mmCIF file of N, CA, C and O in Angstrom:
data_model
loop_
_atom_site.group_PDB
_atom_site.id
_atom_site.type_symbol
_atom_site.label_atom_id
_atom_site.label_comp_id
_atom_site.label_asym_id
_atom_site.label_seq_id
_atom_site.Cartn_x
_atom_site.Cartn_y
_atom_site.Cartn_z
ATOM 1 N N MET A 23 21.145 -7.060 11.070
ATOM 2 C CA MET A 23 20.018 -6.269 10.640
ATOM 3 C C MET A 23 19.940 -6.321 9.113
ATOM 4 O O MET A 23 20.918 -6.121 8.420
ATOM 5 N N THR A 24 18.752 -6.602 8.585
ATOM 6 C CA THR A 24 18.589 -6.656 7.143
ATOM 7 C C THR A 24 18.017 -5.343 6.636
ATOM 8 O O THR A 24 17.261 -4.676 7.329
ATOM 9 N N MET A 25 18.411 -4.986 5.437
ATOM 10 C CA MET A 25 17.887 -3.786 4.819
ATOM 11 C C MET A 25 16.532 -4.123 4.202
ATOM 12 O O MET A 25 16.385 -5.153 3.559
ATOM 13 N N SER A 26 15.557 -3.253 4.403
ATOM 14 C CA SER A 26 14.270 -3.507 3.772
ATOM 15 C C SER A 26 14.248 -2.842 2.404
ATOM 16 O O SER A 26 14.932 -1.864 2.154
ATOM 17 N N GLU A 27 13.466 -3.409 1.536
ATOM 18 C CA GLU A 27 13.303 -2.881 0.195
ATOM 19 C C GLU A 27 12.113 -1.928 0.192
ATOM 20 O O GLU A 27 11.115 -2.163 0.854
ATOM 21 N N ARG A 28 12.217 -0.839 -0.544
ATOM 22 C CA ARG A 28 11.112 0.121 -0.664
ATOM 23 C C ARG A 28 10.472 -0.081 -2.033
ATOM 24 O O ARG A 28 11.168 -0.165 -3.046
ATOM 25 N N VAL A 29 9.153 -0.209 -2.056
ATOM 26 C CA VAL A 29 8.431 -0.453 -3.298
ATOM 27 C C VAL A 29 7.338 0.599 -3.489
ATOM 28 O O VAL A 29 6.877 1.207 -2.527
ATOM 29 N N THR A 30 6.952 0.790 -4.737
ATOM 30 C CA THR A 30 5.834 1.672 -5.056
ATOM 31 C C THR A 30 4.593 0.810 -5.240
ATOM 32 O O THR A 30 4.631 -0.210 -5.929
ATOM 33 N N VAL A 31 3.511 1.237 -4.598
ATOM 34 C CA VAL A 31 2.257 0.492 -4.654
ATOM 35 C C VAL A 31 1.112 1.452 -4.959
ATOM 36 O O VAL A 31 1.262 2.672 -4.854
ATOM 37 N N ARG A 32 -0.028 0.893 -5.322
ATOM 38 C CA ARG A 32 -1.221 1.680 -5.592
ATOM 39 C C ARG A 32 -2.366 1.143 -4.730
ATOM 40 O O ARG A 32 -2.507 -0.067 -4.583
ATOM 41 N N VAL A 33 -3.156 2.068 -4.201
ATOM 42 C CA VAL A 33 -4.367 1.679 -3.485
ATOM 43 C C VAL A 33 -5.459 1.519 -4.541
ATOM 44 O O VAL A 33 -5.821 2.483 -5.218
ATOM 45 N N LEU A 34 -5.944 0.300 -4.709
ATOM 46 C CA LEU A 34 -6.980 0.046 -5.710
ATOM 47 C C LEU A 34 -8.333 0.558 -5.245
ATOM 48 O O LEU A 34 -8.996 1.305 -5.940
ATOM 49 N N LEU A 35 -8.756 0.094 -4.072
ATOM 50 C CA LEU A 35 -10.080 0.431 -3.572
ATOM 51 C C LEU A 35 -10.163 0.129 -2.090
ATOM 52 O O LEU A 35 -9.243 -0.447 -1.510
ATOM 53 N N LEU A 36 -11.283 0.540 -1.497
ATOM 54 C CA LEU A 36 -11.547 0.263 -0.093
ATOM 55 C C LEU A 36 -12.641 -0.785 -0.006
ATOM 56 O O LEU A 36 -13.622 -0.733 -0.744
ATOM 57 N N ILE A 37 -12.470 -1.719 0.912
ATOM 58 C CA ILE A 37 -13.485 -2.720 1.220
ATOM 59 C C ILE A 37 -13.642 -2.698 2.729
ATOM 60 O O ILE A 37 -12.744 -3.149 3.452
ATOM 61 N N GLY A 38 -14.739 -2.121 3.190
ATOM 62 C CA GLY A 38 -14.924 -1.947 4.632
ATOM 63 C C GLY A 38 -13.811 -1.070 5.164
ATOM 64 O O GLY A 38 -13.560 0.015 4.644
ATOM 65 N N ASP A 39 -13.104 -1.557 6.183
ATOM 66 C CA ASP A 39 -12.010 -0.782 6.772
ATOM 67 C C ASP A 39 -10.648 -1.168 6.199
ATOM 68 O O ASP A 39 -9.614 -0.799 6.730
ATOM 69 N N GLN A 40 -10.651 -1.899 5.086
ATOM 70 C CA GLN A 40 -9.423 -2.386 4.472
ATOM 71 C C GLN A 40 -9.165 -1.689 3.134
ATOM 72 O O GLN A 40 -10.099 -1.364 2.397
ATOM 73 N N ALA A 41 -7.883 -1.475 2.833
ATOM 74 C CA ALA A 41 -7.468 -0.944 1.542
ATOM 75 C C ALA A 41 -6.817 -2.074 0.759
ATOM 76 O O ALA A 41 -5.979 -2.796 1.302
ATOM 77 N N GLU A 42 -7.220 -2.242 -0.498
ATOM 78 C CA GLU A 42 -6.582 -3.239 -1.359
ATOM 79 C C GLU A 42 -5.388 -2.590 -2.040
ATOM 80 O O GLU A 42 -5.525 -1.566 -2.712
ATOM 81 N N ILE A 43 -4.231 -3.203 -1.851
ATOM 82 C CA ILE A 43 -2.953 -2.676 -2.325
ATOM 83 C C ILE A 43 -2.363 -3.609 -3.371
ATOM 84 O O ILE A 43 -2.364 -4.832 -3.193
ATOM 85 N N VAL A 44 -1.831 -3.025 -4.463
ATOM 86 C CA VAL A 44 -1.114 -3.813 -5.476
ATOM 87 C C VAL A 44 0.185 -3.091 -5.813
ATOM 88 O O VAL A 44 0.300 -1.878 -5.641
ATOM 89 N N ALA A 45 1.143 -3.855 -6.327
ATOM 90 C CA ALA A 45 2.392 -3.252 -6.800
ATOM 91 C C ALA A 45 2.072 -2.353 -7.980
ATOM 92 O O ALA A 45 1.182 -2.653 -8.783
ATOM 93 N N ASP A 46 2.781 -1.242 -8.089
ATOM 94 C CA ASP A 46 2.574 -0.317 -9.199
ATOM 95 C C ASP A 46 3.398 -0.786 -10.393
ATOM 96 O O ASP A 46 4.465 -0.258 -10.692
ATOM 97 N N VAL A 47 2.887 -1.805 -11.040
ATOM 98 C CA VAL A 47 3.494 -2.387 -12.240
ATOM 99 C C VAL A 47 2.370 -2.582 -13.248
ATOM 100 O O VAL A 47 1.194 -2.496 -12.896
ATOM 101 N N PRO A 48 2.682 -2.866 -14.511
ATOM 102 C CA PRO A 48 1.618 -3.117 -15.480
ATOM 103 C C PRO A 48 0.680 -4.226 -14.984
ATOM 104 O O PRO A 48 1.132 -5.175 -14.322
ATOM 105 N N PRO A 49 -0.619 -4.114 -15.288
ATOM 106 C CA PRO A 49 -1.600 -5.087 -14.778
ATOM 107 C C PRO A 49 -1.224 -6.549 -15.016
ATOM 108 O O PRO A 49 -1.462 -7.392 -14.155
ATOM 109 N N GLU A 50 -0.620 -6.848 -16.153
ATOM 110 C CA GLU A 50 -0.272 -8.246 -16.436
ATOM 111 C C GLU A 50 0.851 -8.772 -15.547
ATOM 112 O O GLU A 50 1.072 -9.975 -15.467
ATOM 113 N N GLU A 51 1.554 -7.878 -14.854
ATOM 114 C CA GLU A 51 2.644 -8.290 -13.963
ATOM 115 C C GLU A 51 2.233 -8.296 -12.493
ATOM 116 O O GLU A 51 3.010 -8.712 -11.637
ATOM 117 N N ARG A 52 1.037 -7.817 -12.185
ATOM 118 C CA ARG A 52 0.593 -7.705 -10.791
ATOM 119 C C ARG A 52 0.192 -9.046 -10.207
ATOM 120 O O ARG A 52 -0.390 -9.886 -10.880
ATOM 121 N N GLY A 53 0.475 -9.177 -8.925
ATOM 122 C CA GLY A 53 -0.046 -10.301 -8.179
ATOM 123 C C GLY A 53 -1.416 -9.941 -7.644
ATOM 124 O O GLY A 53 -1.967 -8.879 -7.954
ATOM 125 N N ALA A 54 -1.970 -10.799 -6.841
ATOM 126 C CA ALA A 54 -3.269 -10.544 -6.224
ATOM 127 C C ALA A 54 -3.154 -9.378 -5.242
ATOM 128 O O ALA A 54 -2.122 -9.216 -4.586
ATOM 129 N N PRO A 55 -4.208 -8.565 -5.133
ATOM 130 C CA PRO A 55 -4.184 -7.469 -4.155
ATOM 131 C C PRO A 55 -4.054 -8.021 -2.735
ATOM 132 O O PRO A 55 -4.495 -9.132 -2.442
ATOM 133 N N VAL A 56 -3.457 -7.218 -1.889
ATOM 134 C CA VAL A 56 -3.305 -7.569 -0.471
ATOM 135 C C VAL A 56 -3.999 -6.482 0.327
ATOM 136 O O VAL A 56 -3.937 -5.303 -0.023
ATOM 137 N N ARG A 57 -4.671 -6.859 1.402
ATOM 138 C CA ARG A 57 -5.420 -5.895 2.195
ATOM 139 C C ARG A 57 -4.658 -5.476 3.455
ATOM 140 O O ARG A 57 -4.045 -6.303 4.128
ATOM 141 N N TYR A 58 -4.750 -4.173 3.723
ATOM 142 C CA TYR A 58 -4.155 -3.557 4.914
ATOM 143 C C TYR A 58 -5.180 -2.624 5.522
ATOM 144 O O TYR A 58 -6.074 -2.137 4.820
ATOM 145 N N ARG A 59 -5.036 -2.342 6.790
ATOM 146 C CA ARG A 59 -5.954 -1.425 7.471
ATOM 147 C C ARG A 59 -5.860 -0.033 6.848
ATOM 148 O O ARG A 59 -4.804 0.595 6.854
ATOM 149 N N ALA A 60 -6.956 0.438 6.302
ATOM 150 C CA ALA A 60 -6.986 1.737 5.618
ATOM 151 C C ALA A 60 -6.674 2.877 6.574
ATOM 152 O O ALA A 60 -5.972 3.823 6.215
ATOM 153 N N ALA A 61 -7.180 2.810 7.805
ATOM 154 C CA ALA A 61 -6.947 3.893 8.764
ATOM 155 C C ALA A 61 -5.463 4.040 9.071
ATOM 156 O O ALA A 61 -4.952 5.158 9.186
ATOM 157 N N GLU A 62 -4.756 2.931 9.178
ATOM 158 C CA GLU A 62 -3.308 2.968 9.441
ATOM 159 C C GLU A 62 -2.568 3.644 8.291
ATOM 160 O O GLU A 62 -1.684 4.474 8.496
ATOM 161 N N ILE A 63 -2.944 3.306 7.066
ATOM 162 C CA ILE A 63 -2.297 3.904 5.898
ATOM 163 C C ILE A 63 -2.614 5.389 5.818
ATOM 164 O O ILE A 63 -1.719 6.219 5.629
ATOM 165 N N GLY A 64 -3.891 5.726 5.955
ATOM 166 C CA GLY A 64 -4.302 7.125 5.884
ATOM 167 C C GLY A 64 -3.601 7.988 6.911
ATOM 168 O O GLY A 64 -3.135 9.100 6.601
ATOM 169 N N GLU A 65 -3.492 7.489 8.125
ATOM 170 C CA GLU A 65 -2.809 8.232 9.187
ATOM 171 C C GLU A 65 -1.328 8.409 8.851
ATOM 172 O O GLU A 65 -0.770 9.489 9.025
ATOM 173 N N ALA A 66 -0.703 7.366 8.342
ATOM 174 C CA ALA A 66 0.734 7.426 8.032
ATOM 175 C C ALA A 66 1.043 8.444 6.941
ATOM 176 O O ALA A 66 2.068 9.115 6.995
ATOM 177 N N VAL A 67 0.152 8.566 5.950
ATOM 178 C CA VAL A 67 0.437 9.450 4.819
ATOM 179 C C VAL A 67 -0.294 10.788 4.900
ATOM 180 O O VAL A 67 -0.113 11.650 4.037
ATOM 181 N N GLY A 68 -1.141 10.963 5.919
ATOM 182 C CA GLY A 68 -1.840 12.235 6.094
ATOM 183 C C GLY A 68 -2.946 12.479 5.092
ATOM 184 O O GLY A 68 -3.188 13.615 4.690
ATOM 185 N N VAL A 69 -3.615 11.398 4.685
ATOM 186 C CA VAL A 69 -4.697 11.495 3.708
ATOM 187 C C VAL A 69 -5.948 10.862 4.312
ATOM 188 O O VAL A 69 -5.861 9.780 4.892
ATOM 189 N N PRO A 70 -7.118 11.505 4.173
ATOM 190 C CA PRO A 70 -8.344 10.861 4.662
ATOM 191 C C PRO A 70 -8.545 9.510 3.971
ATOM 192 O O PRO A 70 -8.248 9.365 2.776
ATOM 193 N N VAL A 71 -9.035 8.547 4.720
ATOM 194 C CA VAL A 71 -9.228 7.195 4.187
ATOM 195 C C VAL A 71 -10.031 7.231 2.890
ATOM 196 O O VAL A 71 -9.690 6.555 1.923
ATOM 197 N N ARG A 72 -11.076 8.024 2.824
ATOM 198 C CA ARG A 72 -11.925 8.064 1.622
ATOM 199 C C ARG A 72 -11.161 8.517 0.375
ATOM 200 O O ARG A 72 -11.592 8.269 -0.745
ATOM 201 N N ASP A 73 -10.018 9.197 0.571
ATOM 202 C CA ASP A 73 -9.221 9.691 -0.554
ATOM 203 C C ASP A 73 -8.064 8.761 -0.942
ATOM 204 O O ASP A 73 -7.270 9.104 -1.816
ATOM 205 N N LEU A 74 -7.966 7.610 -0.306
ATOM 206 C CA LEU A 74 -6.858 6.692 -0.606
ATOM 207 C C LEU A 74 -6.963 5.984 -1.964
ATOM 208 O O LEU A 74 -5.942 5.825 -2.635
ATOM 209 N N PRO A 75 -8.156 5.545 -2.405
ATOM 210 C CA PRO A 75 -8.202 4.818 -3.684
ATOM 211 C C PRO A 75 -7.575 5.618 -4.826
ATOM 212 O O PRO A 75 -7.830 6.811 -4.992
ATOM 213 N N GLY A 76 -6.713 4.943 -5.584
ATOM 214 C CA GLY A 76 -6.020 5.559 -6.699
ATOM 215 C C GLY A 76 -4.674 6.161 -6.340
ATOM 216 O O GLY A 76 -3.878 6.467 -7.230
ATOM 217 N N ARG A 77 -4.390 6.319 -5.054
ATOM 218 C CA ARG A 77 -3.125 6.945 -4.631
ATOM 219 C C ARG A 77 -1.944 6.019 -4.854
ATOM 220 O O ARG A 77 -2.015 4.819 -4.654
ATOM 221 N N LEU A 78 -0.826 6.628 -5.255
ATOM 222 C CA LEU A 78 0.456 5.938 -5.314
ATOM 223 C C LEU A 78 1.172 6.181 -3.995
ATOM 224 O O LEU A 78 1.234 7.320 -3.517
ATOM 225 N N LEU A 79 1.686 5.112 -3.433
ATOM 226 C CA LEU A 79 2.414 5.170 -2.166
ATOM 227 C C LEU A 79 3.716 4.404 -2.318
ATOM 228 O O LEU A 79 3.890 3.626 -3.254
ATOM 229 N N THR A 80 4.599 4.600 -1.363
ATOM 230 C CA THR A 80 5.750 3.714 -1.238
ATOM 231 C C THR A 80 5.659 3.065 0.131
ATOM 232 O O THR A 80 5.027 3.600 1.054
ATOM 233 N N ALA A 81 6.266 1.903 0.245
ATOM 234 C CA ALA A 81 6.244 1.171 1.510
ATOM 235 C C ALA A 81 7.483 0.301 1.610
ATOM 236 O O ALA A 81 8.083 -0.074 0.600
ATOM 237 N N ASP A 82 7.855 -0.006 2.839
ATOM 238 C CA ASP A 82 8.954 -0.927 3.098
ATOM 239 C C ASP A 82 8.413 -2.350 3.083
ATOM 240 O O ASP A 82 7.338 -2.609 3.621
ATOM 241 N N VAL A 83 9.166 -3.262 2.482
ATOM 242 C CA VAL A 83 8.809 -4.675 2.468
ATOM 243 C C VAL A 83 9.593 -5.350 3.583
ATOM 244 O O VAL A 83 10.824 -5.343 3.571
ATOM 245 N N GLY A 84 8.882 -5.931 4.530
ATOM 246 C CA GLY A 84 9.528 -6.615 5.641
ATOM 247 C C GLY A 84 9.970 -8.020 5.267
ATOM 248 O O GLY A 84 9.666 -8.524 4.179
ATOM 249 N N ASP A 85 10.691 -8.660 6.179
ATOM 250 C CA ASP A 85 11.167 -10.027 5.953
ATOM 251 C C ASP A 85 10.013 -10.990 5.687
ATOM 252 O O ASP A 85 10.180 -11.999 5.014
ATOM 253 N N ASP A 86 8.826 -10.669 6.222
ATOM 254 C CA ASP A 86 7.643 -11.516 6.033
ATOM 255 C C ASP A 86 6.824 -11.098 4.812
ATOM 256 O O ASP A 86 5.706 -11.552 4.621
ATOM 257 N N ASP A 87 7.385 -10.198 3.994
ATOM 258 C CA ASP A 87 6.739 -9.645 2.795
ATOM 259 C C ASP A 87 5.551 -8.744 3.101
ATOM 260 O O ASP A 87 4.823 -8.342 2.207
ATOM 261 N N ARG A 88 5.344 -8.393 4.363
ATOM 262 C CA ARG A 88 4.302 -7.435 4.726
ATOM 263 C C ARG A 88 4.842 -6.033 4.520
ATOM 264 O O ARG A 88 6.034 -5.780 4.684
ATOM 265 N N LEU A 89 3.946 -5.116 4.156
ATOM 266 C CA LEU A 89 4.332 -3.732 3.913
ATOM 267 C C LEU A 89 4.133 -2.882 5.155
ATOM 268 O O LEU A 89 3.217 -3.114 5.937
ATOM 269 N N SER A 90 4.977 -1.863 5.305
ATOM 270 C CA SER A 90 4.873 -0.917 6.414
ATOM 271 C C SER A 90 5.618 0.354 6.000
ATOM 272 O O SER A 90 6.186 0.421 4.912
ATOM 273 N N GLY A 91 5.620 1.348 6.873
ATOM 274 C CA GLY A 91 6.363 2.570 6.569
ATOM 275 C C GLY A 91 5.781 3.314 5.384
ATOM 276 O O GLY A 91 6.506 3.807 4.532
ATOM 277 N N TRP A 92 4.465 3.379 5.333
ATOM 278 C CA TRP A 92 3.754 4.012 4.203
ATOM 279 C C TRP A 92 4.144 5.467 4.023
ATOM 280 O O TRP A 92 4.252 6.219 4.990
ATOM 281 N N ARG A 93 4.335 5.881 2.755
ATOM 282 C CA ARG A 93 4.599 7.294 2.395
ATOM 283 C C ARG A 93 3.927 7.576 1.054
ATOM 284 O O ARG A 93 3.775 6.670 0.234
ATOM 285 N N LEU A 94 3.588 8.843 0.836
ATOM 286 C CA LEU A 94 3.078 9.232 -0.482
ATOM 287 C C LEU A 94 4.214 9.122 -1.481
ATOM 288 O O LEU A 94 5.348 9.472 -1.175
ATOM 289 N N ALA A 95 3.902 8.637 -2.668
ATOM 290 C CA ALA A 95 4.932 8.503 -3.712
ATOM 291 C C ALA A 95 5.155 9.841 -4.400
ATOM 292 O O ALA A 95 4.325 10.697 -4.408
#
């Protein structure tokens, strides 16, 4: 069993039913945003989807580099 890494991320904005997520690092160090289902994130952290943009969250990084285990930071 491998240990997953926990990272801090920011929800940039919503596009349709997707939330654009970036690492919470200075802009010059960020990679391209990655999209995740906004409803899944909102349900996990107990926040309405419309209130997700701008939120800081933490998430587990899986072996495939996908995020899961969303929590409010």
